[in-house]
mmCIF file of C-alpha atoms in Angstrom:
data_model
loop_
_atom_site.group_PDB
_atom_site.id
_atom_site.type_symbol
_atom_site.label_atom_id
_atom_site.label_comp_id
_atom_site.label_asym_id
_atom_site.label_seq_id
_atom_site.Cartn_x
_atom_site.Cartn_y
_atom_site.Cartn_z
ATOM 1 C CA MET M 1 111.811 76.359 43.945
ATOM 2 C CA LYS M 2 112.399 79.683 42.251
ATOM 3 C CA SER M 3 108.902 80.786 43.245
ATOM 4 C CA TRP M 4 109.533 79.873 46.900
ATOM 5 C CA CYS M 5 112.861 81.752 46.903
ATOM 6 C CA ALA M 6 111.229 84.811 45.387
ATOM 7 C CA LEU M 7 108.506 84.828 48.052
ATOM 8 C CA THR M 8 111.112 84.413 50.789
ATOM 9 C CA PHE M 9 113.127 87.306 49.413
ATOM 10 C CA LEU M 10 110.062 89.551 49.244
ATOM 11 C CA TRP M 11 109.086 88.661 52.846
ATOM 12 C CA LEU M 12 112.602 89.372 54.115
ATOM 13 C CA ALA M 13 112.719 92.643 52.234
ATOM 14 C CA HIS M 14 109.375 93.681 53.716
ATOM 15 C CA PHE M 15 110.425 92.647 57.231
ATOM 16 C CA CYS M 16 113.761 94.450 57.068
ATOM 17 C CA HIS M 17 112.167 97.566 55.650
ATOM 18 C CA GLY M 18 109.633 97.643 58.498
ATOM 19 C CA ALA M 19 112.192 96.933 61.186
ATOM 20 C CA LEU M 20 114.563 99.611 59.891
ATOM 21 C CA SER M 21 111.961 102.347 59.469
ATOM 22 C CA CYS M 22 112.436 105.527 61.484
ATOM 23 C CA PRO M 23 110.312 108.674 61.866
ATOM 24 C CA ALA M 24 111.509 111.862 60.238
ATOM 25 C CA LEU M 25 113.469 114.108 62.635
ATOM 26 C CA CYS M 26 114.227 111.180 64.945
ATOM 27 C CA THR M 27 117.216 108.891 65.401
ATOM 28 C CA CYS M 28 116.769 105.121 65.694
ATOM 29 C CA TYR M 29 119.253 102.825 67.391
ATOM 30 C CA TYR M 30 118.144 99.480 66.039
ATOM 31 C CA ARG M 31 120.410 97.173 68.024
ATOM 32 C CA ARG M 32 119.106 98.424 71.352
ATOM 33 C CA ALA M 33 115.572 99.081 70.058
ATOM 34 C CA GLU M 34 115.703 102.759 71.031
ATOM 35 C CA VAL M 35 114.309 105.873 69.332
ATOM 36 C CA VAL M 36 115.278 109.453 70.232
ATOM 37 C CA CYS M 37 113.532 112.597 68.988
ATOM 38 C CA ASN M 38 115.451 115.445 70.609
ATOM 39 C CA GLU M 39 115.118 119.202 70.061
ATOM 40 C CA VAL M 40 113.252 118.892 66.780
ATOM 41 C CA PRO M 41 110.230 120.851 65.429
ATOM 42 C CA LEU M 42 107.704 118.080 66.029
ATOM 43 C CA THR M 43 104.116 119.189 66.668
ATOM 44 C CA GLU M 44 102.545 115.722 66.588
ATOM 45 C CA TYR M 45 103.505 112.385 68.067
ATOM 46 C CA PRO M 46 105.720 110.556 65.490
ATOM 47 C CA SER M 47 103.705 107.319 65.233
ATOM 48 C CA LYS M 48 104.430 106.860 61.552
ATOM 49 C CA GLY M 49 107.687 105.021 60.982
ATOM 50 C CA LEU M 50 108.350 103.972 64.587
ATOM 51 C CA PRO M 51 109.882 100.472 64.638
ATOM 52 C CA THR M 52 107.304 98.187 66.221
ATOM 53 C CA ASN M 53 110.009 96.501 68.320
ATOM 54 C CA THR M 54 110.970 99.789 70.048
ATOM 55 C CA THR M 55 111.483 99.333 73.802
ATOM 56 C CA MET M 56 112.906 102.771 74.693
ATOM 57 C CA LEU M 57 111.486 106.021 73.307
ATOM 58 C CA THR M 58 112.609 109.565 74.130
ATOM 59 C CA ILE M 59 110.764 112.600 72.800
ATOM 60 C CA GLN M 60 112.044 115.816 74.362
ATOM 61 C CA PHE M 61 112.142 119.556 73.678
ATOM 62 C CA THR M 62 109.399 119.460 71.028
ATOM 63 C CA ASN M 63 106.072 121.251 70.523
ATOM 64 C CA ILE M 64 103.873 118.183 70.974
ATOM 65 C CA THR M 65 100.750 119.108 72.991
ATOM 66 C CA SER M 66 98.858 115.806 73.199
ATOM 67 C CA ILE M 67 99.377 112.069 73.205
ATOM 68 C CA SER M 68 96.849 109.240 73.033
ATOM 69 C CA GLU M 69 96.480 105.483 73.402
ATOM 70 C CA GLN M 70 96.415 105.201 69.610
ATOM 71 C CA HIS M 71 99.796 106.910 69.335
ATOM 72 C CA LEU M 72 101.451 104.542 71.812
ATOM 73 C CA SER M 73 99.900 101.416 70.329
ATOM 74 C CA ALA M 74 102.424 101.731 67.478
ATOM 75 C CA THR M 75 105.092 100.426 69.895
ATOM 76 C CA PRO M 76 103.476 97.584 71.886
ATOM 77 C CA LEU M 77 106.839 96.406 73.338
ATOM 78 C CA LEU M 78 107.674 99.771 74.877
ATOM 79 C CA GLN M 79 109.335 99.570 78.300
ATOM 80 C CA ALA M 80 110.559 103.126 78.903
ATOM 81 C CA LEU M 81 108.957 106.341 77.648
ATOM 82 C CA GLN M 82 110.551 109.738 78.311
ATOM 83 C CA LEU M 83 108.518 112.773 77.285
ATOM 84 C CA TYR M 84 110.714 115.454 78.831
ATOM 85 C CA SER M 85 110.063 119.163 78.247
ATOM 86 C CA ASN M 86 107.358 119.124 75.630
ATOM 87 C CA HIS M 87 104.043 121.000 75.750
ATOM 88 C CA LEU M 88 101.716 118.214 76.895
ATOM 89 C CA GLN M 89 98.578 119.590 78.498
ATOM 90 C CA ASP M 90 96.405 116.516 79.033
ATOM 91 C CA LEU M 91 96.529 112.738 78.897
ATOM 92 C CA SER M 92 93.989 110.127 77.856
ATOM 93 C CA PRO M 93 92.494 107.922 80.626
ATOM 94 C CA ASP M 94 93.492 104.850 78.594
ATOM 95 C CA LEU M 95 96.909 106.214 77.639
ATOM 96 C CA LEU M 96 98.926 103.150 78.668
ATOM 97 C CA ARG M 97 96.448 100.434 77.714
ATOM 98 C CA GLY M 98 98.345 99.384 74.569
ATOM 99 C CA ILE M 99 101.818 99.168 76.144
ATOM 100 C CA PRO M 100 101.588 96.383 78.750
ATOM 101 C CA HIS M 101 105.359 96.205 79.319
ATOM 102 C CA LEU M 102 105.976 99.861 80.248
ATOM 103 C CA HIS M 103 107.926 100.210 83.499
ATOM 104 C CA THR M 104 109.218 103.812 83.262
ATOM 105 C CA LEU M 105 107.219 106.925 82.356
ATOM 106 C CA ASP M 106 108.888 110.345 82.570
ATOM 107 C CA LEU M 107 106.665 113.381 81.947
ATOM 108 C CA THR M 108 109.027 115.993 83.367
ATOM 109 C CA GLU M 109 108.510 119.661 82.527
ATOM 110 C CA ASN M 110 105.273 119.701 80.598
ATOM 111 C CA LYS M 111 102.048 121.630 81.245
ATOM 112 C CA LEU M 112 100.016 118.914 82.930
ATOM 113 C CA SER M 113 97.513 119.941 85.585
ATOM 114 C CA ASP M 114 94.372 117.799 85.920
ATOM 115 C CA LEU M 115 94.940 114.154 85.050
ATOM 116 C CA PRO M 116 92.087 111.669 84.516
ATOM 117 C CA ALA M 117 91.239 108.746 86.790
ATOM 118 C CA GLY M 118 93.027 105.526 85.863
ATOM 119 C CA VAL M 119 95.603 107.259 83.689
ATOM 120 C CA PHE M 120 98.527 105.219 85.112
ATOM 121 C CA SER M 121 96.644 101.994 85.839
ATOM 122 C CA HIS M 122 97.081 100.059 82.591
ATOM 123 C CA ALA M 123 100.807 99.282 82.715
ATOM 124 C CA PRO M 124 103.133 97.674 85.303
ATOM 125 C CA LEU M 125 104.891 100.947 86.090
ATOM 126 C CA LEU M 126 107.865 100.977 88.442
ATOM 127 C CA ASN M 127 108.982 104.586 87.886
ATOM 128 C CA LEU M 128 106.621 107.549 87.485
ATOM 129 C CA VAL M 129 108.084 111.039 87.045
ATOM 130 C CA LEU M 130 105.761 114.064 86.924
ATOM 131 C CA LYS M 131 108.355 116.653 87.886
ATOM 132 C CA ASN M 132 107.921 120.352 87.021
ATOM 133 C CA ASN M 133 104.320 120.409 85.868
ATOM 134 C CA LEU M 134 101.261 122.359 87.069
ATOM 135 C CA ILE M 135 99.656 119.666 89.219
ATOM 136 C CA GLU M 136 97.705 120.914 92.246
ATOM 137 C CA ASN M 137 96.185 117.624 93.373
ATOM 138 C CA ALA M 138 97.890 114.210 93.458
ATOM 139 C CA ASP M 139 94.872 111.972 92.994
ATOM 140 C CA ALA M 140 94.701 108.391 94.269
ATOM 141 C CA GLU M 141 92.345 107.633 91.362
ATOM 142 C CA TRP M 142 95.256 107.858 88.937
ATOM 143 C CA LEU M 143 96.277 104.377 90.091
ATOM 144 C CA HIS M 144 94.714 100.985 90.635
ATOM 145 C CA GLY M 145 95.049 99.318 94.025
ATOM 146 C CA ASN M 146 98.351 97.736 95.036
ATOM 147 C CA SER M 147 100.407 99.488 92.369
ATOM 148 C CA SER M 148 103.872 98.098 91.579
ATOM 149 C CA ILE M 149 105.420 101.600 91.468
ATOM 150 C CA THR M 150 108.646 102.005 93.448
ATOM 151 C CA TRP M 151 109.584 105.597 92.540
ATOM 152 C CA VAL M 152 107.308 108.646 92.332
ATOM 153 C CA ASP M 153 108.613 112.132 91.562
ATOM 154 C CA LEU M 154 106.055 114.934 91.973
ATOM 155 C CA SER M 155 108.595 117.668 92.661
ATOM 156 C CA GLY M 156 108.205 121.137 91.216
ATOM 157 C CA ASN M 157 104.406 121.192 91.082
ATOM 158 C CA ARG M 158 101.724 123.151 92.966
ATOM 159 C CA LEU M 159 100.752 120.643 95.624
ATOM 160 C CA THR M 160 99.447 122.054 98.897
ATOM 161 C CA LYS M 161 98.644 118.626 100.354
ATOM 162 C CA VAL M 162 98.942 114.928 99.624
ATOM 163 C CA THR M 163 96.311 112.418 100.620
ATOM 164 C CA ALA M 164 96.776 109.198 102.550
ATOM 165 C CA ALA M 165 94.594 107.521 99.906
ATOM 166 C CA LEU M 166 97.360 107.980 97.330
ATOM 167 C CA PHE M 167 99.982 106.331 99.528
ATOM 168 C CA GLN M 168 97.663 103.424 100.294
ATOM 169 C CA LYS M 169 97.955 102.484 96.628
ATOM 170 C CA LEU M 170 101.771 102.599 96.698
ATOM 171 C CA PRO M 171 102.833 99.816 99.094
ATOM 172 C CA HIS M 172 106.047 99.111 97.152
ATOM 173 C CA LEU M 173 107.271 102.707 97.038
ATOM 174 C CA ASP M 174 110.915 103.196 98.060
ATOM 175 C CA ASN M 175 111.582 106.681 96.664
ATOM 176 C CA LEU M 176 109.203 109.644 97.030
ATOM 177 C CA ASP M 177 110.065 113.174 95.915
ATOM 178 C CA LEU M 178 107.638 115.961 96.897
ATOM 179 C CA SER M 179 110.191 118.766 96.948
ATOM 180 C CA ASN M 180 109.607 122.240 95.524
ATOM 181 C CA ASN M 181 105.867 122.286 96.112
ATOM 182 C CA ARG M 182 103.606 124.275 98.464
ATOM 183 C CA LEU M 183 103.007 121.689 101.151
ATOM 184 C CA GLU M 184 101.998 123.234 104.469
ATOM 185 C CA LYS M 185 101.151 120.025 106.312
ATOM 186 C CA ILE M 186 101.415 116.273 105.991
ATOM 187 C CA SER M 187 98.684 114.465 107.869
ATOM 188 C CA ALA M 188 99.559 112.215 110.778
ATOM 189 C CA ASN M 189 99.886 108.548 109.790
ATOM 190 C CA SER M 190 99.547 109.372 106.079
ATOM 191 C CA LEU M 191 102.910 107.715 105.357
ATOM 192 C CA ASP M 192 102.045 104.530 107.275
ATOM 193 C CA PRO M 193 101.479 102.422 104.098
ATOM 194 C CA LEU M 194 105.004 103.253 102.875
ATOM 195 C CA THR M 195 106.850 100.629 104.906
ATOM 196 C CA LYS M 196 109.452 100.129 102.155
ATOM 197 C CA LEU M 197 110.271 103.807 101.757
ATOM 198 C CA GLU M 198 114.027 104.493 101.702
ATOM 199 C CA ARG M 199 114.224 108.037 100.355
ATOM 200 C CA LEU M 200 111.859 110.927 101.157
ATOM 201 C CA ASN M 201 112.400 114.431 99.807
ATOM 202 C CA LEU M 202 110.243 117.212 101.291
ATOM 203 C CA GLN M 203 112.651 120.103 100.859
ATOM 204 C CA ASN M 204 111.594 123.553 99.708
ATOM 205 C CA ASN M 205 107.989 123.454 100.886
ATOM 206 C CA LYS M 206 106.107 125.436 103.565
ATOM 207 C CA LEU M 207 106.076 122.917 106.401
ATOM 208 C CA ILE M 208 105.974 124.511 109.853
ATOM 209 C CA THR M 209 106.087 121.329 111.915
ATOM 210 C CA LEU M 210 105.649 117.563 111.528
ATOM 211 C CA ASP M 211 103.420 115.214 113.457
ATOM 212 C CA ALA M 212 105.246 113.029 115.954
ATOM 213 C CA SER M 213 103.823 109.856 114.379
ATOM 214 C CA LEU M 214 104.559 110.791 110.764
ATOM 215 C CA LEU M 215 107.641 108.580 110.353
ATOM 216 C CA GLN M 216 106.735 105.746 112.710
ATOM 217 C CA SER M 217 106.219 103.183 109.912
ATOM 218 C CA THR M 218 109.039 104.268 107.595
ATOM 219 C CA ARG M 219 111.698 102.275 109.414
ATOM 220 C CA ASN M 220 113.693 101.598 106.241
ATOM 221 C CA LEU M 221 114.210 105.307 105.578
ATOM 222 C CA THR M 222 117.860 106.086 104.795
ATOM 223 C CA TYR M 223 117.619 109.592 103.271
ATOM 224 C CA LEU M 224 115.334 112.352 104.569
ATOM 225 C CA PHE M 225 115.447 115.860 103.094
ATOM 226 C CA LEU M 226 113.665 118.648 105.010
ATOM 227 C CA SER M 227 115.751 121.658 103.951
ATOM 228 C CA ARG M 228 114.249 125.026 103.080
ATOM 229 C CA ASN M 229 110.928 124.734 104.865
ATOM 230 C CA LYS M 230 109.559 126.834 107.728
ATOM 231 C CA LEU M 231 110.073 124.267 110.470
ATOM 232 C CA ASN M 232 110.185 126.053 113.828
ATOM 233 C CA LYS M 233 109.753 123.041 116.106
ATOM 234 C CA LEU M 234 110.066 119.282 115.938
ATOM 235 C CA PRO M 235 108.375 116.737 118.216
ATOM 236 C CA GLN M 236 110.636 114.757 120.503
ATOM 237 C CA GLY M 237 109.936 111.300 119.074
ATOM 238 C CA LEU M 238 109.894 112.248 115.390
ATOM 239 C CA PHE M 239 112.978 110.168 114.488
ATOM 240 C CA GLN M 240 112.384 107.396 117.021
ATOM 241 C CA GLU M 241 112.085 104.615 114.401
ATOM 242 C CA LEU M 242 114.788 105.822 112.008
ATOM 243 C CA ALA M 243 117.723 103.683 113.097
ATOM 244 C CA GLN M 244 118.685 103.138 109.425
ATOM 245 C CA LEU M 245 118.830 106.835 108.514
ATOM 246 C CA LYS M 246 122.110 107.853 106.851
ATOM 247 C CA HIS M 247 121.337 111.417 105.781
ATOM 248 C CA LEU M 248 119.129 114.089 107.339
ATOM 249 C CA SER M 249 118.964 117.671 106.093
ATOM 250 C CA LEU M 250 117.292 120.242 108.343
ATOM 251 C CA ASP M 251 119.184 123.271 107.070
ATOM 252 C CA ASP M 252 117.574 126.584 106.195
ATOM 253 C CA ASN M 253 114.553 126.314 108.476
ATOM 254 C CA GLN M 254 113.385 128.333 111.507
ATOM 255 C CA LEU M 255 114.647 126.071 114.288
ATOM 256 C CA SER M 256 115.756 127.827 117.470
ATOM 257 C CA HIS M 257 115.781 124.687 119.645
ATOM 258 C CA ILE M 258 115.390 120.945 119.252
ATOM 259 C CA PRO M 259 113.981 118.733 122.008
ATOM 260 C CA ALA M 260 116.255 116.634 124.167
ATOM 261 C CA GLY M 261 116.765 113.170 122.731
ATOM 262 C CA LEU M 262 115.611 114.040 119.198
ATOM 263 C CA LEU M 263 118.824 112.894 117.471
ATOM 264 C CA ASP M 264 119.652 109.937 119.749
ATOM 265 C CA PRO M 265 117.964 107.242 117.584
ATOM 266 C CA LEU M 266 120.052 108.195 114.529
ATOM 267 C CA HIS M 267 122.813 105.614 115.004
ATOM 268 C CA SER M 268 123.490 105.100 111.280
ATOM 269 C CA LEU M 269 124.197 108.670 110.166
ATOM 270 C CA ASP M 270 126.985 108.912 107.613
ATOM 271 C CA GLU M 271 129.971 111.138 108.133
ATOM 272 C CA GLU M 272 128.654 114.681 107.550
ATOM 273 C CA GLY M 273 125.206 113.103 107.180
ATOM 274 C CA LEU M 274 123.364 115.701 109.301
ATOM 275 C CA ASP M 275 122.915 119.291 108.119
ATOM 276 C CA LEU M 276 121.664 121.826 110.701
ATOM 277 C CA THR M 277 123.108 124.987 109.157
ATOM 278 C CA ALA M 278 121.179 128.221 108.472
ATOM 279 C CA ASN M 279 118.785 128.004 111.421
ATOM 280 C CA PRO M 280 118.254 130.816 113.975
ATOM 281 C CA TRP M 281 119.555 128.938 117.021
ATOM 282 C CA LEU M 282 118.805 130.495 120.394
ATOM 283 C CA CYS M 283 121.817 129.867 122.579
ATOM 284 C CA ASP M 284 120.316 129.689 126.041
ATOM 285 C CA SER M 285 120.062 126.797 128.493
ATOM 286 C CA LYS M 286 117.629 124.976 126.174
ATOM 287 C CA VAL M 287 120.388 124.487 123.576
ATOM 288 C CA GLU M 288 122.297 122.258 126.011
ATOM 289 C CA TYR M 289 121.152 119.010 124.396
ATOM 290 C CA LEU M 290 122.276 120.094 120.918
ATOM 291 C CA TRP M 291 125.537 121.473 122.344
ATOM 292 C CA ARG M 292 126.400 118.175 124.042
ATOM 293 C CA TRP M 293 125.288 116.090 121.030
ATOM 294 C CA LEU M 294 127.491 118.106 118.687
ATOM 295 C CA GLN M 295 130.499 117.576 120.948
ATOM 296 C CA LYS M 296 130.065 113.812 120.783
ATOM 297 C CA ASN M 297 129.040 113.504 117.124
ATOM 298 C CA LYS M 298 131.061 116.178 115.344
ATOM 299 C CA LYS M 299 132.059 113.863 112.466
ATOM 300 C CA LYS M 300 128.421 113.132 111.643
ATOM 301 C CA VAL M 301 127.627 116.808 111.130
ATOM 302 C CA PHE M 302 128.068 118.880 107.976
ATOM 303 C CA LEU M 303 130.171 121.975 108.712
ATOM 304 C CA PRO M 304 129.532 121.835 112.476
ATOM 305 C CA GLU M 305 131.454 125.049 113.110
ATOM 306 C CA THR M 306 128.886 126.961 110.995
ATOM 307 C CA ILE M 307 125.991 126.006 113.283
ATOM 308 C CA THR M 308 125.920 129.354 115.023
ATOM 309 C CA CYS M 309 123.896 131.388 117.505
ATOM 310 C CA ALA M 310 121.353 133.880 116.209
ATOM 311 C CA SER M 311 120.673 135.146 119.748
ATOM 312 C CA PRO M 312 121.189 136.400 122.394
ATOM 313 C CA GLN M 313 123.036 139.417 121.102
ATOM 314 C CA SER M 314 126.143 138.649 123.156
ATOM 315 C CA LEU M 315 126.581 135.295 121.363
ATOM 316 C CA VAL M 316 125.478 136.148 117.812
ATOM 317 C CA GLY M 317 127.688 134.416 115.270
ATOM 318 C CA ARG M 318 129.355 132.125 117.792
ATOM 319 C CA SER M 319 129.629 128.457 116.890
ATOM 320 C CA ILE M 320 127.419 126.452 119.268
ATOM 321 C CA MET M 321 130.214 123.918 119.751
ATOM 322 C CA SER M 322 132.561 126.643 120.965
ATOM 323 C CA LEU M 323 130.316 127.774 123.797
ATOM 324 C CA THR M 324 131.171 127.148 127.421
ATOM 325 C CA GLU M 325 128.933 125.971 130.224
ATOM 326 C CA SER M 326 129.064 129.384 131.856
ATOM 327 C CA GLU M 327 128.008 131.091 128.641
ATOM 328 C CA LEU M 328 124.996 128.786 128.492
ATOM 329 C CA ASN M 329 124.294 129.305 132.199
ATOM 330 C CA LEU M 330 124.643 125.597 132.867
ATOM 331 C CA GLN M 331 125.395 124.163 136.244
ATOM 332 C CA SER M 332 128.433 121.872 136.303
#
């Protein structure tokens, strides 16, 4: 009996010691199985001492430059991994193979550029954040077919294009952020696989126009951000299928006119849900559609009085809504 009790005590002591271990320079929250290594002088991944039951791991503001499958295998129950603002330069193709429960991977603000094929294909990811890296090509080969991912953030990279092949592997995507890149064009029909998309952020790119069919399959879209591009014209039927859209930002572009009927399908816009400010509107007879639409939908527009004429000279600075039919040379 004494021998059995002694063995039990030793086993419990060993178990508790292992469960309560914690890497140097990190903080472990045992009850919620979380480890945080924040703003510490780490140069290597802290595999040693990580509790094996860890489900949430944050390593941020360190000098770590690489991470491998072997490092992550120390925490096989991991569900969320945040590696924000380190110095990661490359990733192993089998990086996620040993963590089959991972649903969130955040690699924001590292130095990643070329990523290997299959790098995100070994875990049931739902959220993938690659914000503020050095990525020039978003490769479809990163993923296996029919990925479960619902949120992709590729903002703040060096993308000049995105391929339809990537979106074909993301049929469950509902949130896509491509803002703050160098996109000059998005191919017609490239977004067709994204039938569940609800939020699309394309702001602060170099888009000049958009194909009329681009948004024809994204009928669940509720938020569309197109601010700070170089859009100088929009096709008439661009928003034809967006009856669910609540917010549309077109501010800070190069729009002088919009085609008649463009905004008519947007029945679900929130109050102040449309932003048209900071465009060089030409206040001639072609602005009639926008003028009439603004009169009827003032509450849906953000700061409607600041949507002003950039020309002709006689109307510069005038609010479009304040114009009269005679000033626009319209026939009653």
